[in-house]
């Protein structure tokens, strides 16, 4: 699978996940995103994300089990 196909697959999976009513934290948990991966993505990638969503993710990863 090419990089562009992988990106499209990831975007479609995220879309269908949201369409079925799951939230951002559900998506993060289901994809197994780690705190370290989030920090890297948050720093390196230009995310189309609101400050409220960013805060929600930061709060999720600030919980004791993720520290």
Short mmCIF file of C-alpha atoms in Angstrom, two decimals:
data_model
loop_
_atom_site.label_atom_id
_atom_site.label_comp_id
_atom_site.label_asym_id
_atom_site.label_seq_id
_atom_site.Cartn_x
_atom_site.Cartn_y
_atom_site.Cartn_z
CA UNK A 1 0.00 0.00 0.00
CA UNK A 2 1.37 3.43 -0.92
CA UNK A 3 1.75 6.25 1.60
CA UNK A 4 -1.17 8.12 0.03
CA UNK A 5 -3.36 5.00 0.24
CA UNK A 6 -2.43 4.55 3.90
CA UNK A 7 -3.25 8.19 4.62
CA UNK A 8 -6.60 7.86 2.84
CA UNK A 9 -7.38 4.69 4.79
CA UNK A 10 -6.57 6.43 8.08
CA UNK A 11 -8.72 9.42 7.20
CA UNK A 12 -11.65 7.21 6.18
CA UNK A 13 -11.38 5.16 9.37
CA UNK A 14 -11.43 8.39 11.41
CA UNK A 15 -14.43 9.66 9.45
CA UNK A 16 -16.45 6.47 9.94
CA UNK A 17 -15.46 6.35 13.59
CA UNK A 18 -16.88 9.86 14.10
CA UNK A 19 -19.95 9.15 11.98
CA UNK A 20 -20.83 6.26 14.26
CA UNK A 21 -20.90 8.66 17.20
CA UNK A 22 -17.56 7.98 18.82
CA UNK A 23 -15.58 10.90 20.18
CA UNK A 24 -11.98 12.01 19.96
CA UNK A 25 -10.80 10.18 23.08
CA UNK A 26 -12.51 6.97 21.92
CA UNK A 27 -10.57 7.27 18.66
CA UNK A 28 -7.28 7.84 20.49
CA UNK A 29 -7.86 4.84 22.74
CA UNK A 30 -8.91 2.57 19.86
CA UNK A 31 -5.90 3.51 17.76
CA UNK A 32 -3.58 2.94 20.71
CA UNK A 33 -2.02 6.39 20.44
CA UNK A 34 0.61 6.89 23.12
CA UNK A 35 1.36 10.09 24.99
CA UNK A 36 4.78 10.20 23.30
CA UNK A 37 3.19 9.81 19.85
CA UNK A 38 0.67 12.55 20.64
CA UNK A 39 3.45 14.93 21.72
CA UNK A 40 5.30 14.28 18.46
CA UNK A 41 2.22 14.68 16.27
CA UNK A 42 1.09 17.77 18.16
CA UNK A 43 4.52 19.36 17.67
CA UNK A 44 5.36 18.25 14.12
CA UNK A 45 2.04 18.03 12.27
CA UNK A 46 -0.24 20.92 11.29
CA UNK A 47 -3.44 19.51 12.79
CA UNK A 48 -6.85 20.92 11.96
CA UNK A 49 -7.88 20.85 15.61
CA UNK A 50 -9.57 23.35 17.89
CA UNK A 51 -8.03 24.48 21.16
CA UNK A 52 -10.89 22.73 22.96
CA UNK A 53 -10.02 19.44 21.21
CA UNK A 54 -6.31 19.91 21.92
CA UNK A 55 -7.12 20.53 25.59
CA UNK A 56 -9.32 17.41 25.67
CA UNK A 57 -6.42 15.30 24.38
CA UNK A 58 -3.92 16.93 26.74
CA UNK A 59 -6.23 16.24 29.69
CA UNK A 60 -6.64 12.64 28.56
CA UNK A 61 -2.89 12.10 28.51
CA UNK A 62 -2.32 13.98 31.77
CA UNK A 63 -4.23 11.32 33.69
CA UNK A 64 -1.99 9.38 36.05
CA UNK A 65 -2.10 6.13 34.04
CA UNK A 66 -0.52 7.90 31.04
CA UNK A 67 2.17 9.87 32.90
#
